[in-house]
Short mmCIF file of N, CA, C and O in Angstrom, two decimals:
data_model
loop_
_atom_site.label_atom_id
_atom_site.label_comp_id
_atom_site.label_asym_id
_atom_site.label_seq_id
_atom_site.Cartn_x
_atom_site.Cartn_y
_atom_site.Cartn_z
N UNK A 19 0.82 -1.18 0.00
CA UNK A 19 0.00 0.00 0.00
C UNK A 19 0.86 1.23 0.00
O UNK A 19 0.42 2.27 0.34
N UNK A 20 2.06 1.07 -0.39
CA UNK A 20 2.98 2.19 -0.38
C UNK A 20 2.95 2.91 -1.71
O UNK A 20 2.79 2.29 -2.75
N UNK A 21 3.12 4.20 -1.67
CA UNK A 21 3.25 4.97 -2.89
C UNK A 21 4.71 5.25 -3.18
O UNK A 21 5.03 6.09 -3.99
N UNK A 22 5.59 4.54 -2.53
CA UNK A 22 7.01 4.69 -2.75
C UNK A 22 7.45 3.76 -3.87
O UNK A 22 6.95 2.67 -4.02
N UNK A 23 8.43 4.20 -4.61
CA UNK A 23 8.98 3.38 -5.67
C UNK A 23 9.82 2.26 -5.07
O UNK A 23 10.46 2.43 -4.06
N UNK A 24 9.82 1.14 -5.74
CA UNK A 24 10.64 0.04 -5.26
C UNK A 24 11.98 -0.03 -5.96
O UNK A 24 12.83 -0.80 -5.58
N UNK A 25 12.16 0.77 -7.03
CA UNK A 25 13.46 0.73 -7.69
C UNK A 25 13.75 2.04 -8.40
O UNK A 25 12.89 2.65 -8.98
N UNK A 26 15.00 2.45 -8.30
CA UNK A 26 15.53 3.54 -9.09
C UNK A 26 14.92 4.90 -8.90
O UNK A 26 13.80 5.04 -8.44
N UNK A 27 15.66 5.92 -9.26
CA UNK A 27 15.19 7.29 -9.17
C UNK A 27 14.28 7.65 -10.33
O UNK A 27 14.29 6.99 -11.37
N UNK A 28 13.50 8.70 -10.15
CA UNK A 28 12.65 9.18 -11.23
C UNK A 28 13.54 9.75 -12.32
O UNK A 28 14.59 10.32 -12.06
N UNK A 29 13.12 9.63 -13.54
CA UNK A 29 13.92 10.17 -14.64
C UNK A 29 13.38 9.72 -15.97
O UNK A 29 12.27 9.21 -16.07
N UNK A 30 14.19 9.91 -16.99
CA UNK A 30 13.77 9.56 -18.34
C UNK A 30 13.43 8.09 -18.48
O UNK A 30 12.57 7.72 -19.28
N UNK A 31 14.12 7.25 -17.71
CA UNK A 31 13.88 5.81 -17.82
C UNK A 31 12.43 5.44 -17.48
O UNK A 31 11.97 4.38 -17.83
N UNK A 32 11.71 6.32 -16.76
CA UNK A 32 10.34 6.01 -16.33
C UNK A 32 9.29 6.60 -17.26
O UNK A 32 8.11 6.34 -17.08
N UNK A 33 9.68 7.41 -18.22
CA UNK A 33 8.70 8.04 -19.09
C UNK A 33 7.87 7.00 -19.82
O UNK A 33 8.40 6.01 -20.33
N UNK A 34 6.57 7.22 -19.81
CA UNK A 34 5.64 6.32 -20.48
C UNK A 34 5.26 5.09 -19.68
O UNK A 34 4.47 4.27 -20.13
N UNK A 35 5.80 4.94 -18.49
CA UNK A 35 5.48 3.78 -17.66
C UNK A 35 4.28 4.08 -16.78
O UNK A 35 4.07 5.21 -16.35
N UNK A 36 3.49 3.06 -16.52
CA UNK A 36 2.35 3.21 -15.61
C UNK A 36 2.86 3.22 -14.17
O UNK A 36 3.97 2.78 -13.90
N UNK A 37 2.06 3.70 -13.22
CA UNK A 37 2.48 3.65 -11.82
C UNK A 37 2.83 2.24 -11.36
O UNK A 37 3.79 2.05 -10.62
N UNK A 38 2.08 1.23 -11.84
CA UNK A 38 2.38 -0.15 -11.46
C UNK A 38 3.73 -0.59 -12.00
O UNK A 38 4.47 -1.30 -11.35
N UNK A 39 4.07 -0.14 -13.23
CA UNK A 39 5.37 -0.46 -13.81
C UNK A 39 6.50 0.14 -12.98
O UNK A 39 7.58 -0.42 -12.90
N UNK A 40 6.26 1.28 -12.38
CA UNK A 40 7.27 1.97 -11.59
C UNK A 40 7.38 1.44 -10.17
O UNK A 40 8.23 1.85 -9.42
N UNK A 41 6.48 0.56 -9.80
CA UNK A 41 6.51 0.02 -8.44
C UNK A 41 5.58 0.74 -7.49
O UNK A 41 5.62 0.52 -6.29
N UNK A 42 4.75 1.64 -7.99
CA UNK A 42 3.77 2.32 -7.15
C UNK A 42 2.53 1.46 -7.07
O UNK A 42 2.18 0.77 -8.01
N UNK A 43 1.85 1.53 -5.95
CA UNK A 43 0.60 0.81 -5.82
C UNK A 43 -0.48 1.75 -5.32
O UNK A 43 -0.19 2.73 -4.64
N UNK A 44 -1.70 1.45 -5.68
CA UNK A 44 -2.84 2.22 -5.22
C UNK A 44 -3.73 1.28 -4.43
O UNK A 44 -4.05 0.19 -4.90
N UNK A 45 -4.11 1.68 -3.22
CA UNK A 45 -4.96 0.79 -2.43
C UNK A 45 -6.33 0.60 -3.09
O UNK A 45 -6.89 1.54 -3.64
N UNK A 46 -6.82 -0.60 -3.04
CA UNK A 46 -8.16 -0.89 -3.54
C UNK A 46 -9.14 -0.55 -2.43
O UNK A 46 -8.90 -0.87 -1.26
N UNK A 47 -10.22 0.11 -2.79
CA UNK A 47 -11.18 0.60 -1.80
C UNK A 47 -11.68 -0.52 -0.88
O UNK A 47 -11.75 -0.33 0.33
N UNK A 48 -11.97 -1.69 -1.42
CA UNK A 48 -12.43 -2.80 -0.59
C UNK A 48 -11.40 -3.17 0.46
O UNK A 48 -11.74 -3.48 1.61
N UNK A 49 -10.12 -3.14 0.09
CA UNK A 49 -9.06 -3.45 1.04
C UNK A 49 -8.97 -2.40 2.14
O UNK A 49 -8.78 -2.73 3.31
N UNK A 50 -9.09 -1.14 1.76
CA UNK A 50 -9.05 -0.06 2.76
C UNK A 50 -10.21 -0.22 3.74
O UNK A 50 -10.02 -0.12 4.96
N UNK A 51 -11.40 -0.49 3.22
CA UNK A 51 -12.55 -0.68 4.11
C UNK A 51 -12.38 -1.90 5.01
O UNK A 51 -12.74 -1.87 6.18
N UNK A 52 -11.79 -2.95 4.47
CA UNK A 52 -11.53 -4.15 5.28
C UNK A 52 -10.56 -3.83 6.41
O UNK A 52 -10.76 -4.22 7.55
N UNK A 53 -9.51 -3.10 6.10
CA UNK A 53 -8.52 -2.72 7.11
C UNK A 53 -9.15 -1.86 8.19
O UNK A 53 -8.84 -2.00 9.37
N UNK A 54 -10.06 -0.98 7.82
CA UNK A 54 -10.66 -0.05 8.77
C UNK A 54 -11.96 -0.56 9.38
O UNK A 54 -12.64 0.18 10.10
N UNK A 55 -12.30 -1.81 9.15
CA UNK A 55 -13.57 -2.35 9.62
C UNK A 55 -13.63 -2.51 11.14
O UNK A 55 -14.70 -2.57 11.71
N UNK A 56 -12.50 -2.58 11.80
CA UNK A 56 -12.47 -2.77 13.25
C UNK A 56 -12.04 -1.48 13.94
O UNK A 56 -11.10 -0.83 13.49
N UNK A 57 -12.67 -1.16 15.05
CA UNK A 57 -12.37 0.10 15.75
C UNK A 57 -10.91 0.16 16.23
O UNK A 57 -10.32 1.24 16.26
N UNK A 58 -10.33 -0.99 16.55
CA UNK A 58 -8.95 -1.00 17.03
C UNK A 58 -7.98 -0.59 15.91
O UNK A 58 -7.04 0.17 16.13
N UNK A 59 -8.22 -1.10 14.70
CA UNK A 59 -7.35 -0.74 13.57
C UNK A 59 -7.53 0.72 13.21
O UNK A 59 -6.55 1.41 12.89
N UNK A 60 -8.76 1.22 13.28
CA UNK A 60 -8.98 2.65 13.02
C UNK A 60 -8.25 3.48 14.07
O UNK A 60 -7.60 4.48 13.76
N UNK A 61 -8.33 3.06 15.33
CA UNK A 61 -7.67 3.79 16.41
C UNK A 61 -6.15 3.78 16.23
O UNK A 61 -5.50 4.80 16.47
N UNK A 62 -5.60 2.66 15.82
CA UNK A 62 -4.16 2.57 15.57
C UNK A 62 -3.77 3.56 14.47
O UNK A 62 -2.83 4.35 14.62
N UNK A 63 -4.50 3.54 13.37
CA UNK A 63 -4.19 4.44 12.24
C UNK A 63 -4.32 5.90 12.65
O UNK A 63 -3.46 6.72 12.32
N UNK A 64 -5.37 6.23 13.36
CA UNK A 64 -5.58 7.62 13.78
C UNK A 64 -4.50 8.05 14.76
O UNK A 64 -3.97 9.15 14.66
N UNK A 65 -4.16 7.19 15.70
CA UNK A 65 -3.13 7.54 16.68
C UNK A 65 -1.78 7.75 16.00
O UNK A 65 -1.10 8.76 16.22
N UNK A 66 -1.38 6.79 15.19
CA UNK A 66 -0.07 6.87 14.55
C UNK A 66 0.04 8.03 13.57
O UNK A 66 1.10 8.62 13.42
N UNK A 67 -1.07 8.38 12.92
CA UNK A 67 -1.02 9.48 11.96
C UNK A 67 -0.87 10.84 12.65
O UNK A 67 -0.43 11.80 12.03
N UNK A 68 -1.21 10.91 13.94
CA UNK A 68 -1.10 12.18 14.65
C UNK A 68 0.04 12.19 15.67
O UNK A 68 0.31 13.23 16.27
N UNK A 69 0.70 11.07 15.88
CA UNK A 69 1.78 10.98 16.87
C UNK A 69 3.04 11.69 16.36
O UNK A 69 3.27 11.76 15.16
N UNK A 70 3.82 12.16 17.30
CA UNK A 70 5.07 12.83 16.95
C UNK A 70 6.17 11.85 16.57
O UNK A 70 7.10 12.20 15.87
N UNK A 71 6.08 10.63 17.06
CA UNK A 71 7.11 9.65 16.79
C UNK A 71 6.67 8.71 15.67
O UNK A 71 5.49 8.56 15.41
N UNK A 72 7.66 8.07 15.03
CA UNK A 72 7.37 7.12 13.95
C UNK A 72 7.44 5.68 14.44
O UNK A 72 7.08 4.77 13.70
N UNK A 73 7.92 5.47 15.66
CA UNK A 73 8.00 4.11 16.22
C UNK A 73 7.44 4.13 17.64
O UNK A 73 7.58 5.12 18.35
N UNK A 74 6.80 3.01 18.00
CA UNK A 74 6.19 2.90 19.33
C UNK A 74 6.16 1.43 19.72
O UNK A 74 6.05 0.56 18.86
N UNK A 75 6.26 1.17 21.01
CA UNK A 75 6.14 -0.21 21.46
C UNK A 75 4.65 -0.56 21.56
O UNK A 75 3.80 0.31 21.72
N UNK A 76 4.35 -1.84 21.45
CA UNK A 76 2.96 -2.30 21.41
C UNK A 76 2.21 -1.93 22.68
O UNK A 76 1.04 -1.52 22.62
N UNK A 77 2.84 -2.03 23.83
CA UNK A 77 2.14 -1.71 25.09
C UNK A 77 1.69 -0.26 25.10
O UNK A 77 0.54 0.04 25.47
N UNK A 78 2.54 0.67 24.71
CA UNK A 78 2.17 2.09 24.67
C UNK A 78 1.05 2.33 23.66
O UNK A 78 0.12 3.11 23.92
N UNK A 79 1.13 1.65 22.53
CA UNK A 79 0.07 1.77 21.53
C UNK A 79 -1.24 1.21 22.08
O UNK A 79 -2.30 1.79 21.88
N UNK A 80 -1.17 0.09 22.80
CA UNK A 80 -2.38 -0.51 23.40
C UNK A 80 -3.02 0.44 24.40
O UNK A 80 -4.25 0.54 24.47
N UNK A 81 -2.21 1.15 25.16
CA UNK A 81 -2.75 2.13 26.12
C UNK A 81 -3.51 3.23 25.37
O UNK A 81 -4.64 3.59 25.74
N UNK A 82 -2.91 3.74 24.30
CA UNK A 82 -3.56 4.80 23.51
C UNK A 82 -4.86 4.31 22.88
O UNK A 82 -5.88 5.00 22.91
N UNK A 83 -4.83 3.10 22.32
CA UNK A 83 -6.03 2.54 21.68
C UNK A 83 -7.09 2.25 22.73
O UNK A 83 -8.28 2.52 22.53
N UNK A 84 -6.69 1.73 23.88
CA UNK A 84 -7.62 1.45 24.97
C UNK A 84 -8.31 2.73 25.44
O UNK A 84 -9.53 2.74 25.64
N UNK A 85 -7.54 3.79 25.61
CA UNK A 85 -8.12 5.08 26.03
C UNK A 85 -9.16 5.56 25.03
O UNK A 85 -10.21 6.06 25.42
N UNK A 86 -8.86 5.39 23.77
CA UNK A 86 -9.81 5.79 22.73
C UNK A 86 -11.08 4.94 22.80
O UNK A 86 -12.18 5.44 22.68
N UNK A 87 -10.91 3.64 23.01
CA UNK A 87 -12.06 2.74 23.11
C UNK A 87 -12.92 3.03 24.33
O UNK A 87 -14.14 2.97 24.28
N UNK A 88 -12.27 3.36 25.45
CA UNK A 88 -13.01 3.64 26.68
C UNK A 88 -13.80 4.94 26.59
O UNK A 88 -14.78 5.11 27.31
N UNK A 89 -13.39 5.83 25.71
CA UNK A 89 -14.12 7.09 25.57
C UNK A 89 -15.18 7.01 24.47
O UNK A 89 -15.77 8.01 24.10
N UNK A 90 -15.42 5.82 23.96
CA UNK A 90 -16.43 5.64 22.92
C UNK A 90 -17.47 4.63 23.39
O UNK A 90 -17.55 4.31 24.56
N UNK A 91 -18.23 4.13 22.47
CA UNK A 91 -19.31 3.20 22.81
C UNK A 91 -18.87 1.74 22.82
O UNK A 91 -19.70 0.84 22.83
N UNK A 92 -17.57 1.50 22.86
CA UNK A 92 -17.03 0.14 22.89
C UNK A 92 -17.30 -0.47 24.27
O UNK A 92 -17.12 0.21 25.28
N UNK A 93 -17.74 -1.74 24.33
CA UNK A 93 -17.93 -2.37 25.64
C UNK A 93 -16.65 -2.31 26.47
O UNK A 93 -15.56 -2.57 25.94
N UNK A 94 -16.76 -1.96 27.75
CA UNK A 94 -15.56 -1.78 28.60
C UNK A 94 -14.62 -2.98 28.61
O UNK A 94 -13.41 -2.81 28.66
N UNK A 95 -15.16 -4.20 28.54
CA UNK A 95 -14.29 -5.39 28.57
C UNK A 95 -13.44 -5.50 27.30
O UNK A 95 -12.37 -6.10 27.33
N UNK A 96 -13.91 -4.92 26.20
CA UNK A 96 -13.16 -4.95 24.94
C UNK A 96 -12.08 -3.88 24.89
O UNK A 96 -11.22 -3.92 24.01
N UNK A 97 -12.15 -2.91 25.79
CA UNK A 97 -11.23 -1.77 25.73
C UNK A 97 -10.19 -1.76 26.85
O UNK A 97 -9.49 -0.77 27.01
N UNK A 98 -10.07 -2.85 27.61
CA UNK A 98 -9.02 -2.88 28.62
C UNK A 98 -7.66 -2.93 27.91
O UNK A 98 -7.55 -3.45 26.79
N UNK A 99 -6.64 -2.40 28.55
CA UNK A 99 -5.31 -2.37 27.94
C UNK A 99 -4.84 -3.78 27.60
O UNK A 99 -4.33 -4.02 26.50
N UNK A 100 -5.03 -4.72 28.52
CA UNK A 100 -4.58 -6.09 28.26
C UNK A 100 -5.31 -6.73 27.08
O UNK A 100 -4.70 -7.39 26.24
N UNK A 101 -6.63 -6.53 27.03
CA UNK A 101 -7.41 -7.10 25.92
C UNK A 101 -7.00 -6.47 24.59
O UNK A 101 -6.84 -7.18 23.58
N UNK A 102 -6.82 -5.17 24.60
CA UNK A 102 -6.41 -4.48 23.37
C UNK A 102 -5.01 -4.93 22.94
O UNK A 102 -4.78 -5.22 21.77
N UNK A 103 -4.09 -5.03 23.89
CA UNK A 103 -2.73 -5.44 23.57
C UNK A 103 -2.71 -6.84 22.93
O UNK A 103 -2.05 -7.06 21.91
N UNK A 104 -3.44 -7.75 23.52
CA UNK A 104 -3.50 -9.12 22.98
C UNK A 104 -4.05 -9.12 21.57
O UNK A 104 -3.49 -9.76 20.66
N UNK A 105 -5.15 -8.41 21.34
CA UNK A 105 -5.74 -8.38 20.00
C UNK A 105 -4.86 -7.65 19.00
O UNK A 105 -4.81 -8.04 17.83
N UNK A 106 -4.17 -6.61 19.44
CA UNK A 106 -3.25 -5.93 18.53
C UNK A 106 -2.17 -6.89 18.06
O UNK A 106 -1.89 -6.97 16.86
N UNK A 107 -1.57 -7.61 18.99
CA UNK A 107 -0.47 -8.53 18.66
C UNK A 107 -0.94 -9.69 17.79
O UNK A 107 -0.29 -10.05 16.81
N UNK A 108 -2.08 -10.27 18.14
CA UNK A 108 -2.53 -11.48 17.46
C UNK A 108 -3.28 -11.23 16.15
O UNK A 108 -3.25 -12.08 15.26
N UNK A 109 -3.97 -10.09 16.05
CA UNK A 109 -4.85 -9.88 14.90
C UNK A 109 -4.56 -8.59 14.14
O UNK A 109 -4.26 -8.62 12.95
N UNK A 110 -4.66 -7.47 14.82
CA UNK A 110 -4.75 -6.19 14.12
C UNK A 110 -3.43 -5.66 13.57
O UNK A 110 -3.39 -5.18 12.43
N UNK A 111 -2.35 -5.75 14.33
CA UNK A 111 -1.07 -5.28 13.80
C UNK A 111 -0.57 -6.15 12.65
O UNK A 111 -0.08 -5.60 11.65
N UNK A 112 -0.71 -7.49 12.73
CA UNK A 112 -0.32 -8.28 11.55
C UNK A 112 -1.14 -7.92 10.31
O UNK A 112 -0.60 -7.88 9.19
N UNK A 113 -2.43 -7.65 10.48
CA UNK A 113 -3.27 -7.30 9.33
C UNK A 113 -2.82 -5.95 8.75
O UNK A 113 -2.70 -5.81 7.53
N UNK A 114 -2.57 -4.97 9.61
CA UNK A 114 -2.09 -3.67 9.14
C UNK A 114 -0.71 -3.80 8.49
O UNK A 114 -0.41 -3.12 7.50
N UNK A 115 0.12 -4.67 9.04
CA UNK A 115 1.44 -4.93 8.47
C UNK A 115 1.31 -5.56 7.08
O UNK A 115 1.97 -5.12 6.13
N UNK A 116 0.47 -6.58 6.97
CA UNK A 116 0.28 -7.26 5.68
C UNK A 116 -0.25 -6.32 4.62
O UNK A 116 0.09 -6.44 3.45
N UNK A 117 -1.09 -5.38 5.02
CA UNK A 117 -1.66 -4.43 4.08
C UNK A 117 -0.65 -3.35 3.70
O UNK A 117 -0.80 -2.69 2.69
N UNK A 118 0.38 -3.19 4.52
CA UNK A 118 1.41 -2.20 4.21
C UNK A 118 1.22 -0.86 4.89
O UNK A 118 1.87 0.11 4.53
N UNK A 119 0.33 -0.80 5.86
CA UNK A 119 0.08 0.45 6.57
C UNK A 119 1.21 0.76 7.55
O UNK A 119 1.55 1.92 7.77
N UNK A 120 1.78 -0.27 8.14
CA UNK A 120 2.84 -0.10 9.13
C UNK A 120 3.75 -1.31 9.12
O UNK A 120 3.46 -2.32 8.46
N UNK A 121 4.85 -1.19 9.84
CA UNK A 121 5.76 -2.32 10.03
C UNK A 121 5.62 -2.78 11.46
O UNK A 121 5.76 -1.98 12.39
N UNK A 122 5.34 -4.07 11.64
CA UNK A 122 5.20 -4.64 12.97
C UNK A 122 6.26 -5.71 13.16
O UNK A 122 6.27 -6.70 12.44
N UNK A 123 7.15 -5.50 14.12
CA UNK A 123 8.18 -6.47 14.46
C UNK A 123 7.69 -7.25 15.68
O UNK A 123 7.67 -6.71 16.79
N UNK A 124 7.28 -8.49 15.45
CA UNK A 124 6.72 -9.30 16.53
C UNK A 124 7.74 -9.61 17.62
O UNK A 124 7.37 -9.69 18.79
N UNK A 125 9.00 -9.77 17.25
CA UNK A 125 10.02 -10.12 18.26
C UNK A 125 10.23 -8.98 19.25
O UNK A 125 10.29 -9.21 20.45
N UNK A 126 10.37 -7.77 18.76
CA UNK A 126 10.61 -6.63 19.65
C UNK A 126 9.31 -5.94 20.07
O UNK A 126 9.35 -5.04 20.90
N UNK A 127 8.20 -6.39 19.50
CA UNK A 127 6.89 -5.78 19.74
C UNK A 127 6.95 -4.27 19.52
O UNK A 127 6.50 -3.47 20.34
N UNK A 128 7.51 -3.91 18.37
CA UNK A 128 7.64 -2.51 17.98
C UNK A 128 6.88 -2.27 16.69
O UNK A 128 6.85 -3.12 15.80
N UNK A 129 6.25 -1.11 16.62
CA UNK A 129 5.50 -0.71 15.43
C UNK A 129 6.17 0.52 14.85
O UNK A 129 6.47 1.47 15.58
N UNK A 130 6.40 0.50 13.55
CA UNK A 130 6.91 1.67 12.84
C UNK A 130 5.85 2.10 11.83
O UNK A 130 5.29 1.27 11.12
N UNK A 131 5.63 3.39 11.78
CA UNK A 131 4.60 3.93 10.90
C UNK A 131 5.24 4.92 9.94
O UNK A 131 5.96 5.82 10.36
N UNK A 132 4.97 4.74 8.66
CA UNK A 132 5.56 5.60 7.64
C UNK A 132 4.54 6.52 6.99
O UNK A 132 4.87 7.36 6.19
N UNK A 133 3.27 6.33 7.28
CA UNK A 133 2.22 7.15 6.68
C UNK A 133 1.47 6.40 5.61
O UNK A 133 2.06 5.67 4.82
N UNK A 134 0.16 6.55 5.63
CA UNK A 134 -0.71 5.93 4.63
C UNK A 134 -1.87 6.89 4.41
O UNK A 134 -2.93 6.75 5.01
N UNK A 135 -1.69 7.90 3.55
CA UNK A 135 -2.68 8.97 3.40
C UNK A 135 -4.09 8.50 3.09
O UNK A 135 -5.05 9.03 3.65
N UNK A 136 -4.25 7.51 2.22
CA UNK A 136 -5.59 7.04 1.88
C UNK A 136 -6.27 6.43 3.09
O UNK A 136 -7.43 6.73 3.40
N UNK A 137 -5.55 5.59 3.81
CA UNK A 137 -6.10 4.94 5.00
C UNK A 137 -6.40 5.99 6.07
O UNK A 137 -7.45 5.95 6.71
N UNK A 138 -5.50 6.95 6.25
CA UNK A 138 -5.70 8.00 7.24
C UNK A 138 -6.97 8.80 6.95
O UNK A 138 -7.76 9.08 7.86
N UNK A 139 -7.16 9.15 5.70
CA UNK A 139 -8.34 9.94 5.33
C UNK A 139 -9.64 9.17 5.60
O UNK A 139 -10.58 9.70 6.15
N UNK A 140 -9.67 7.89 5.20
CA UNK A 140 -10.87 7.08 5.43
C UNK A 140 -11.08 6.81 6.92
O UNK A 140 -12.21 6.77 7.39
N UNK A 141 -10.01 6.63 7.67
CA UNK A 141 -10.13 6.43 9.12
C UNK A 141 -10.71 7.68 9.78
O UNK A 141 -11.57 7.59 10.66
N UNK A 142 -10.25 8.83 9.33
CA UNK A 142 -10.77 10.10 9.85
C UNK A 142 -12.26 10.22 9.53
O UNK A 142 -13.06 10.61 10.38
N UNK A 143 -12.62 9.89 8.31
CA UNK A 143 -14.03 9.96 7.91
C UNK A 143 -14.87 8.97 8.72
O UNK A 143 -15.96 9.31 9.19
N UNK A 144 -14.38 7.76 8.90
CA UNK A 144 -15.12 6.75 9.68
C UNK A 144 -15.33 7.23 11.12
O UNK A 144 -16.40 7.04 11.69
N UNK A 145 -14.31 7.86 11.69
CA UNK A 145 -14.46 8.41 13.03
C UNK A 145 -15.52 9.50 13.08
O UNK A 145 -16.32 9.56 14.01
N UNK A 146 -15.52 10.36 12.09
CA UNK A 146 -16.51 11.45 12.06
C UNK A 146 -17.92 10.90 11.97
O UNK A 146 -18.82 11.35 12.66
N UNK A 147 -18.09 9.90 11.12
CA UNK A 147 -19.42 9.28 10.97
C UNK A 147 -19.81 8.58 12.26
O UNK A 147 -20.94 8.70 12.73
N UNK A 148 -18.87 7.85 12.86
CA UNK A 148 -19.15 7.11 14.10
C UNK A 148 -19.47 8.07 15.24
O UNK A 148 -20.41 7.85 16.01
N UNK A 149 -18.70 9.16 15.35
CA UNK A 149 -18.94 10.12 16.42
C UNK A 149 -20.28 10.81 16.31
O UNK A 149 -20.90 11.13 17.31
N UNK A 150 -20.72 11.05 15.11
CA UNK A 150 -21.98 11.77 14.90
C UNK A 150 -23.17 10.84 14.63
O UNK A 150 -24.29 11.31 14.50
N UNK A 151 -22.91 9.56 14.51
CA UNK A 151 -23.97 8.59 14.26
C UNK A 151 -24.79 8.95 13.02
O UNK A 151 -26.00 8.79 13.01
N UNK A 152 -24.13 9.47 12.01
CA UNK A 152 -24.81 9.84 10.77
C UNK A 152 -24.22 9.06 9.61
O UNK A 152 -23.09 8.61 9.65
N UNK A 153 -24.98 8.99 8.53
CA UNK A 153 -24.47 8.42 7.29
C UNK A 153 -24.71 9.39 6.18
O UNK A 153 -25.54 10.20 6.18
#
């Protein structure tokens, strides 16, 4: 889901090539919606897109996501730090990693975020809709 090139600098060699030929990818809307279908993944994306740092440990991220869940309509048992941390490690961070939204190192339990503008925009919109209960 990266808009970064996978090879070589821009130049004459790329003239006439499609974005896919250059190594650029565009997220498919269904994939973006799938990634943002769970409140925890939306919270991760929203938190990381506004955080000052590009790397965070899973426990600190779980605290931030838990706080967000506790201030919303999420059942309290689903928003405890321990419950969120477990689900982040087992389900949500691997899914976000596979989609290319972030890098998740399971051994060090560290998350690195490089930015995903399309996902960020849809996550922001989903939050606005959820907060206002409108469609």
